[in-house]
PDB file of C-alpha atoms in Angstrom:
ATOM      1  CA  THR A   1      94.062 139.445  80.667  1.00  0.00           C
ATOM      2  CA  PRO A   2      93.328 135.722  80.465  1.00  0.00           C
ATOM      3  CA  PRO A   3      94.047 134.466  76.924  1.00  0.00           C
ATOM      4  CA  GLY A   4      90.914 132.310  76.918  1.00  0.00           C
ATOM      5  CA  TRP A   5      92.565 129.065  75.857  1.00  0.00           C
ATOM      6  CA  ARG A   6      90.872 127.136  78.657  1.00  0.00           C
ATOM      7  CA  GLU A   7      87.477 127.973  77.236  1.00  0.00           C
ATOM      8  CA  SER A   8      88.571 126.596  73.867  1.00  0.00           C
ATOM      9  CA  VAL A   9      89.348 123.122  75.257  1.00  0.00           C
ATOM     10  CA  ASP A  10      86.596 120.511  75.223  1.00  0.00           C
ATOM     11  CA  VAL A  11      87.437 119.016  78.610  1.00  0.00           C
ATOM     12  CA  ALA A  12      84.445 116.658  78.630  1.00  0.00           C
ATOM     13  CA  ALA A  13      85.524 115.046  75.368  1.00  0.00           C
ATOM     14  CA  LEU A  14      89.120 114.678  76.545  1.00  0.00           C
ATOM     15  CA  ALA A  15      88.010 113.080  79.811  1.00  0.00           C
ATOM     16  CA  ALA A  16      85.504 110.696  78.196  1.00  0.00           C
ATOM     17  CA  ARG A  17      86.288 106.991  78.536  1.00  0.00           C
ATOM     18  CA  PRO A  18      84.752 103.963  76.792  1.00  0.00           C
ATOM     19  CA  ALA A  19      81.974 102.504  78.932  1.00  0.00           C
ATOM     20  CA  GLY A  20      82.881  98.945  77.987  1.00  0.00           C
ATOM     21  CA  ASP A  21      80.585  96.064  77.119  1.00  0.00           C
ATOM     22  CA  GLY A  22      79.416  94.952  80.555  1.00  0.00           C
ATOM     23  CA  LEU A  23      80.726  91.445  80.052  1.00  0.00           C
ATOM     24  CA  ALA A  24      83.693  90.546  77.873  1.00  0.00           C
ATOM     25  CA  ALA A  25      83.610  87.703  75.359  1.00  0.00           C
ATOM     26  CA  ASP A  26      84.904  85.230  77.963  1.00  0.00           C
ATOM     27  CA  GLY A  27      81.922  85.934  80.234  1.00  0.00           C
ATOM     28  CA  ARG A  28      83.903  87.871  82.838  1.00  0.00           C
ATOM     29  CA  LEU A  29      83.361  91.528  83.613  1.00  0.00           C
ATOM     30  CA  ASP A  30      84.703  94.173  81.257  1.00  0.00           C
ATOM     31  CA  PRO A  31      87.013  96.225  83.522  1.00  0.00           C
ATOM     32  CA  ARG A  32      86.043  99.427  81.722  1.00  0.00           C
ATOM     33  CA  SER A  33      82.415  98.902  82.700  1.00  0.00           C
ATOM     34  CA  VAL A  34      83.396  98.179  86.291  1.00  0.00           C
ATOM     35  CA  ALA A  35      85.561 101.305  86.462  1.00  0.00           C
ATOM     36  CA  ALA A  36      82.834 103.486  84.940  1.00  0.00           C
ATOM     37  CA  ARG A  37      80.192 102.189  87.350  1.00  0.00           C
ATOM     38  CA  LEU A  38      82.472 102.632  90.352  1.00  0.00           C
ATOM     39  CA  ALA A  39      83.139 106.217  89.290  1.00  0.00           C
ATOM     40  CA  GLU A  40      79.418 106.831  89.815  1.00  0.00           C
ATOM     41  CA  LEU A  41      79.271 105.069  93.184  1.00  0.00           C
ATOM     42  CA  LEU A  42      82.467 105.911  95.053  1.00  0.00           C
ATOM     43  CA  PRO A  43      82.276 108.563  97.798  1.00  0.00           C
ATOM     44  CA  ALA A  44      83.071 112.016  96.431  1.00  0.00           C
ATOM     45  CA  ASP A  45      85.364 112.820  99.366  1.00  0.00           C
ATOM     46  CA  ARG A  46      87.989 110.175  98.678  1.00  0.00           C
ATOM     47  CA  ILE A  47      91.686 109.507  98.508  1.00  0.00           C
ATOM     48  CA  VAL A  48      92.636 106.841  95.974  1.00  0.00           C
ATOM     49  CA  VAL A  49      95.635 104.677  96.807  1.00  0.00           C
ATOM     50  CA  SER A  50      96.921 102.809  93.773  1.00  0.00           C
ATOM     51  CA  ASP A  51      99.105  99.736  93.705  1.00  0.00           C
ATOM     52  CA  GLY A  52     100.934  99.045  90.444  1.00  0.00           C
ATOM     53  CA  GLY A  53      99.911  96.770  87.600  1.00  0.00           C
ATOM     54  CA  HIS A  54      97.984  96.557  84.357  1.00  0.00           C
ATOM     55  CA  PHE A  55      94.853  97.803  86.158  1.00  0.00           C
ATOM     56  CA  ILE A  56      96.187 101.365  86.468  1.00  0.00           C
ATOM     57  CA  GLY A  57      94.540 101.806  83.100  1.00  0.00           C
ATOM     58  CA  TRP A  58      91.147 101.524  84.800  1.00  0.00           C
ATOM     59  CA  ALA A  59      90.834 103.228  88.194  1.00  0.00           C
ATOM     60  CA  ASN A  60      93.390 105.909  87.426  1.00  0.00           C
ATOM     61  CA  MET A  61      91.728 106.844  84.144  1.00  0.00           C
ATOM     62  CA  TYR A  62      88.082 106.512  85.126  1.00  0.00           C
ATOM     63  CA  TRP A  63      87.909 107.888  88.657  1.00  0.00           C
ATOM     64  CA  PRO A  64      88.266 111.661  88.946  1.00  0.00           C
ATOM     65  CA  VAL A  65      89.800 113.045  92.129  1.00  0.00           C
ATOM     66  CA  ALA A  66      89.477 116.460  93.731  1.00  0.00           C
ATOM     67  CA  SER A  67      93.187 117.316  93.630  1.00  0.00           C
ATOM     68  CA  PRO A  68      96.510 115.735  92.618  1.00  0.00           C
ATOM     69  CA  ASP A  69      97.385 114.730  96.191  1.00  0.00           C
ATOM     70  CA  ARG A  70      94.264 112.572  96.330  1.00  0.00           C
ATOM     71  CA  MET A  71      95.585 110.064  93.796  1.00  0.00           C
ATOM     72  CA  ILE A  72      98.459 108.282  95.514  1.00  0.00           C
ATOM     73  CA  MET A  73     100.162 106.149  92.860  1.00  0.00           C
ATOM     74  CA  VAL A  74     102.491 104.216  95.131  1.00  0.00           C
ATOM     75  CA  GLY A  75     103.074 101.374  92.694  1.00  0.00           C
ATOM     76  CA  THR A  76     104.252 103.551  89.830  1.00  0.00           C
ATOM     77  CA  ALA A  77     106.288 105.808  92.140  1.00  0.00           C
ATOM     78  CA  PHE A  78     108.365 102.861  93.321  1.00  0.00           C
ATOM     79  CA  GLN A  79     107.989 100.711  90.164  1.00  0.00           C
ATOM     80  CA  SER A  80     106.825  97.823  92.296  1.00  0.00           C
ATOM     81  CA  ILE A  81     103.609  95.947  92.904  1.00  0.00           C
ATOM     82  CA  GLY A  82     102.464  94.807  96.323  1.00  0.00           C
ATOM     83  CA  LEU A  83     102.422  98.246  97.972  1.00  0.00           C
ATOM     84  CA  GLY A  84      98.661  98.785  97.986  1.00  0.00           C
ATOM     85  CA  PHE A  85      97.373  97.280 101.229  1.00  0.00           C
ATOM     86  CA  PRO A  86     100.243  98.625 103.384  1.00  0.00           C
ATOM     87  CA  SER A  87      99.744 102.140 101.978  1.00  0.00           C
ATOM     88  CA  VAL A  88      96.126 102.313 103.134  1.00  0.00           C
ATOM     89  CA  ALA A  89      97.252 102.845 106.727  1.00  0.00           C
ATOM     90  CA  GLY A  90      99.323 105.890 105.749  1.00  0.00           C
ATOM     91  CA  ALA A  91      96.509 107.446 103.728  1.00  0.00           C
ATOM     92  CA  ALA A  92      94.022 106.841 106.539  1.00  0.00           C
ATOM     93  CA  ALA A  93      96.339 108.559 109.031  1.00  0.00           C
ATOM     94  CA  ALA A  94      97.041 111.474 106.690  1.00  0.00           C
ATOM     95  CA  ASP A  95      93.345 112.299 106.262  1.00  0.00           C
ATOM     96  CA  PRO A  96      91.130 111.081 109.123  1.00  0.00           C
ATOM     97  CA  ASP A  97      87.895 112.133 107.411  1.00  0.00           C
ATOM     98  CA  ALA A  98      88.042 111.106 103.732  1.00  0.00           C
ATOM     99  CA  ALA A  99      87.140 107.708 102.333  1.00  0.00           C
ATOM    100  CA  ILE A 100      90.237 105.685 101.517  1.00  0.00           C
ATOM    101  CA  VAL A 101      89.853 103.770  98.252  1.00  0.00           C
ATOM    102  CA  LEU A 102      92.479 101.191  97.366  1.00  0.00           C
ATOM    103  CA  THR A 103      92.822  99.924  93.814  1.00  0.00           C
ATOM    104  CA  THR A 104      94.984  96.831  93.426  1.00  0.00           C
ATOM    105  CA  GLY A 105      95.436  93.782  91.257  1.00  0.00           C
ATOM    106  CA  ASP A 106      95.288  90.192  92.397  1.00  0.00           C
ATOM    107  CA  GLY A 107      99.045  89.747  91.962  1.00  0.00           C
ATOM    108  CA  GLY A 108      99.977  92.774  94.027  1.00  0.00           C
ATOM    109  CA  GLY A 109      97.194  91.998  96.474  1.00  0.00           C
ATOM    110  CA  LEU A 110      98.630  88.566  97.148  1.00  0.00           C
ATOM    111  CA  MET A 111     102.109  90.005  97.638  1.00  0.00           C
ATOM    112  CA  ALA A 112     100.728  92.422 100.248  1.00  0.00           C
ATOM    113  CA  LEU A 113      98.396  89.977 101.938  1.00  0.00           C
ATOM    114  CA  ALA A 114     100.125  90.361 105.314  1.00  0.00           C
ATOM    115  CA  ASP A 115      98.925  93.980 105.379  1.00  0.00           C
ATOM    116  CA  LEU A 116      95.312  93.268 104.492  1.00  0.00           C
ATOM    117  CA  GLU A 117      94.467  93.158 108.199  1.00  0.00           C
ATOM    118  CA  THR A 118      96.334  96.446 108.723  1.00  0.00           C
ATOM    119  CA  ALA A 119      94.297  98.128 105.995  1.00  0.00           C
ATOM    120  CA  VAL A 120      91.016  96.800 107.368  1.00  0.00           C
ATOM    121  CA  ARG A 121      91.840  97.837 110.931  1.00  0.00           C
ATOM    122  CA  THR A 122      93.176 101.325 110.194  1.00  0.00           C
ATOM    123  CA  ALA A 123      90.668 102.486 107.567  1.00  0.00           C
ATOM    124  CA  ALA A 124      87.719 100.588 109.087  1.00  0.00           C
ATOM    125  CA  GLY A 125      84.386 102.008 107.919  1.00  0.00           C
ATOM    126  CA  ARG A 126      86.102 104.598 105.714  1.00  0.00           C
ATOM    127  CA  GLY A 127      87.942 101.979 103.691  1.00  0.00           C
ATOM    128  CA  ILE A 128      87.146 100.447 100.318  1.00  0.00           C
ATOM    129  CA  ALA A 129      89.393  98.079  98.385  1.00  0.00           C
ATOM    130  CA  VAL A 130      88.787  97.284  94.729  1.00  0.00           C
ATOM    131  CA  VAL A 131      90.677  94.175  93.640  1.00  0.00           C
ATOM    132  CA  TRP A 132      90.952  93.746  89.869  1.00  0.00           C
ATOM    133  CA  ASN A 133      90.949  89.964  89.907  1.00  0.00           C
ATOM    134  CA  ASP A 134      91.750  88.453  86.499  1.00  0.00           C
ATOM    135  CA  ALA A 135      93.838  85.501  87.704  1.00  0.00           C
ATOM    136  CA  ALA A 136      97.016  86.798  86.099  1.00  0.00           C
ATOM    137  CA  TYR A 137      99.915  89.201  86.176  1.00  0.00           C
ATOM    138  CA  SER A 138      98.342  90.888  83.183  1.00  0.00           C
ATOM    139  CA  ALA A 139     101.088  93.436  82.548  1.00  0.00           C
ATOM    140  CA  GLU A 140     103.464  90.527  82.006  1.00  0.00           C
ATOM    141  CA  VAL A 141     100.977  88.545  79.936  1.00  0.00           C
ATOM    142  CA  ASN A 142     100.377  91.527  77.655  1.00  0.00           C
ATOM    143  CA  LEU A 143     104.086  92.211  77.194  1.00  0.00           C
ATOM    144  CA  TYR A 144     106.110  89.038  77.545  1.00  0.00           C
ATOM    145  CA  GLY A 145     103.328  86.650  76.599  1.00  0.00           C
ATOM    146  CA  LEU A 146     103.010  88.438  73.275  1.00  0.00           C
ATOM    147  CA  MET A 147     106.743  87.902  72.772  1.00  0.00           C
ATOM    148  CA  GLY A 148     106.194  84.171  72.924  1.00  0.00           C
ATOM    149  CA  LEU A 149     107.428  83.562  76.480  1.00  0.00           C
ATOM    150  CA  ALA A 150     105.673  80.901  78.528  1.00  0.00           C
ATOM    151  CA  GLU A 151     102.582  82.376  80.166  1.00  0.00           C
ATOM    152  CA  ALA A 152     102.091  79.723  82.844  1.00  0.00           C
ATOM    153  CA  PRO A 153     104.286  81.548  85.418  1.00  0.00           C
ATOM    154  CA  MET A 154     102.306  84.724  84.695  1.00  0.00           C
ATOM    155  CA  ARG A 155      98.983  83.115  85.606  1.00  0.00           C
ATOM    156  CA  ILE A 156      97.536  83.014  89.141  1.00  0.00           C
ATOM    157  CA  PRO A 157      94.907  80.593  90.455  1.00  0.00           C
ATOM    158  CA  GLU A 158      91.789  82.649  91.064  1.00  0.00           C
ATOM    159  CA  THR A 159      91.891  83.843  94.667  1.00  0.00           C
ATOM    160  CA  ASP A 160      88.902  84.528  96.899  1.00  0.00           C
ATOM    161  CA  PHE A 161      89.854  88.001  98.127  1.00  0.00           C
ATOM    162  CA  ALA A 162      86.334  88.540  99.462  1.00  0.00           C
ATOM    163  CA  GLY A 163      86.786  85.533 101.729  1.00  0.00           C
ATOM    164  CA  LEU A 164      90.255  86.644 102.817  1.00  0.00           C
ATOM    165  CA  ALA A 165      88.924  90.090 103.701  1.00  0.00           C
ATOM    166  CA  ALA A 166      86.034  88.647 105.694  1.00  0.00           C
ATOM    167  CA  ALA A 167      88.512  86.565 107.697  1.00  0.00           C
ATOM    168  CA  VAL A 168      90.146  89.740 109.055  1.00  0.00           C
ATOM    169  CA  GLY A 169      86.943  91.624 109.809  1.00  0.00           C
ATOM    170  CA  ALA A 170      86.010  93.291 106.524  1.00  0.00           C
ATOM    171  CA  GLU A 171      82.955  92.811 104.362  1.00  0.00           C
ATOM    172  CA  GLY A 172      83.892  91.011 101.169  1.00  0.00           C
ATOM    173  CA  VAL A 173      81.747  91.065  98.040  1.00  0.00           C
ATOM    174  CA  VAL A 174      82.455  88.921  94.997  1.00  0.00           C
ATOM    175  CA  VAL A 175      81.563  91.035  91.954  1.00  0.00           C
ATOM    176  CA  ARG A 176      80.614  89.003  88.897  1.00  0.00           C
ATOM    177  CA  THR A 177      77.980  91.375  87.482  1.00  0.00           C
ATOM    178  CA  LEU A 178      77.635  95.154  87.493  1.00  0.00           C
ATOM    179  CA  ALA A 179      74.575  94.751  89.705  1.00  0.00           C
ATOM    180  CA  ASP A 180      76.824  93.314  92.421  1.00  0.00           C
ATOM    181  CA  LEU A 181      78.394  96.767  92.729  1.00  0.00           C
ATOM    182  CA  ASP A 182      75.102  98.098  94.094  1.00  0.00           C
ATOM    183  CA  ARG A 183      76.304  96.971  97.522  1.00  0.00           C
ATOM    184  CA  LEU A 184      78.661  99.967  97.439  1.00  0.00           C
ATOM    185  CA  ASP A 185      75.690 102.298  96.989  1.00  0.00           C
ATOM    186  CA  GLU A 186      74.052 100.794 100.086  1.00  0.00           C
ATOM    187  CA  TRP A 187      77.343 100.947 102.020  1.00  0.00           C
ATOM    188  CA  ASN A 188      77.646 104.663 101.252  1.00  0.00           C
ATOM    189  CA  ARG A 189      74.349 105.334 103.013  1.00  0.00           C
ATOM    190  CA  GLU A 190      75.313 103.509 106.200  1.00  0.00           C
ATOM    191  CA  PRO A 191      76.863 105.415 109.159  1.00  0.00           C
ATOM    192  CA  VAL A 192      80.660 105.196 109.021  1.00  0.00           C
ATOM    193  CA  ALA A 193      80.886 103.926 112.581  1.00  0.00           C
ATOM    194  CA  GLU A 194      78.447 101.095 111.874  1.00  0.00           C
ATOM    195  CA  ARG A 195      79.857  99.733 108.637  1.00  0.00           C
ATOM    196  CA  ARG A 196      82.934  97.636 107.950  1.00  0.00           C
ATOM    197  CA  PHE A 197      85.790  98.035 105.529  1.00  0.00           C
ATOM    198  CA  LEU A 198      84.417  96.953 102.141  1.00  0.00           C
ATOM    199  CA  LEU A 199      86.412  94.847  99.699  1.00  0.00           C
ATOM    200  CA  LEU A 200      85.055  94.415  96.173  1.00  0.00           C
ATOM    201  CA  ASP A 201      86.530  91.305  94.582  1.00  0.00           C
ATOM    202  CA  CYS A 202      85.938  92.148  90.908  1.00  0.00           C
ATOM    203  CA  ARG A 203      86.229  89.114  88.629  1.00  0.00           C
ATOM    204  CA  ILE A 204      87.303  90.892  85.472  1.00  0.00           C
ATOM    205  CA  SER A 205      88.398  89.687  82.060  1.00  0.00           C
ATOM    206  CA  GLY A 206      92.044  89.756  81.117  1.00  0.00           C
ATOM    207  CA  THR A 207      91.155  90.032  77.440  1.00  0.00           C
ATOM    208  CA  VAL A 208      90.571  93.804  77.610  1.00  0.00           C
ATOM    209  CA  VAL A 209      93.920  95.560  77.331  1.00  0.00           C
ATOM    210  CA  ALA A 210      94.373  99.036  78.820  1.00  0.00           C
ATOM    211  CA  PRO A 211      95.144 101.815  76.297  1.00  0.00           C
ATOM    212  CA  TYR A 212      98.458 102.724  77.924  1.00  0.00           C
ATOM    213  CA  GLN A 213      99.557  99.096  77.675  1.00  0.00           C
ATOM    214  CA  GLN A 214      98.550  98.953  74.034  1.00  0.00           C
ATOM    215  CA  GLU A 215     100.864 101.906  73.462  1.00  0.00           C
ATOM    216  CA  ILE A 216     103.717 100.090  75.225  1.00  0.00           C
ATOM    217  CA  ILE A 217     103.058  97.020  73.081  1.00  0.00           C
ATOM    218  CA  ARG A 218     103.246  99.130  69.919  1.00  0.00           C
ATOM    219  CA  VAL A 219     106.540 100.675  71.004  1.00  0.00           C
ATOM    220  CA  ASN A 220     108.051  97.310  71.941  1.00  0.00           C
ATOM    221  CA  SER A 221     107.004  95.817  68.640  1.00  0.00           C
ATOM    222  CA  GLY A 222     108.359  98.726  66.640  1.00  0.00           C
ATOM    223  CA  GLY A 223     104.862  99.614  65.406  1.00  0.00           C
TER     224      GLY A 223
END
């Protein structure tokens, strides 16, 4: 006889995430708001491929998936960034029908830039890349910067990932407001064979720290 403990758990409350403030104090997008809006817009039949970085506190927390094997956390598995774009080809081959959604940071995206064309070519109209572009290696800023180490090497000049994607045949969209994400809604309604790989270059704020990173900061500081 089932003990009934599942019925006693408030799953909705446990899965709830802060919706964010739209724009952060520095005028850039609040990544929580971007993640929450994308959760509403992304195709339901999707495989999420995740690079590593501070941003795993957004896509991986806010986007539900249908089963464990549909969240491919390559970056954390290998403890390395820069594995996002090259992993799209494998996910696309493994499931020839599902949408392939890449989530990557700007640091890891730049490291994997040689495989951007591979991702665009292999996933084609089933592919979506979300680049969390905050012009920094934010995991390092939030850990080592707080320790007083020089942050200059942890900062990245803002990169036009939308332009880079367009150069290899994708559609690139610079996302500076939540309304810019509406292009994904339109893309979803287009026939797969007629649309291009879509890259969303999300210009987010680095001032919003992911909850898991806040926990790491507390542990490192002895708090």
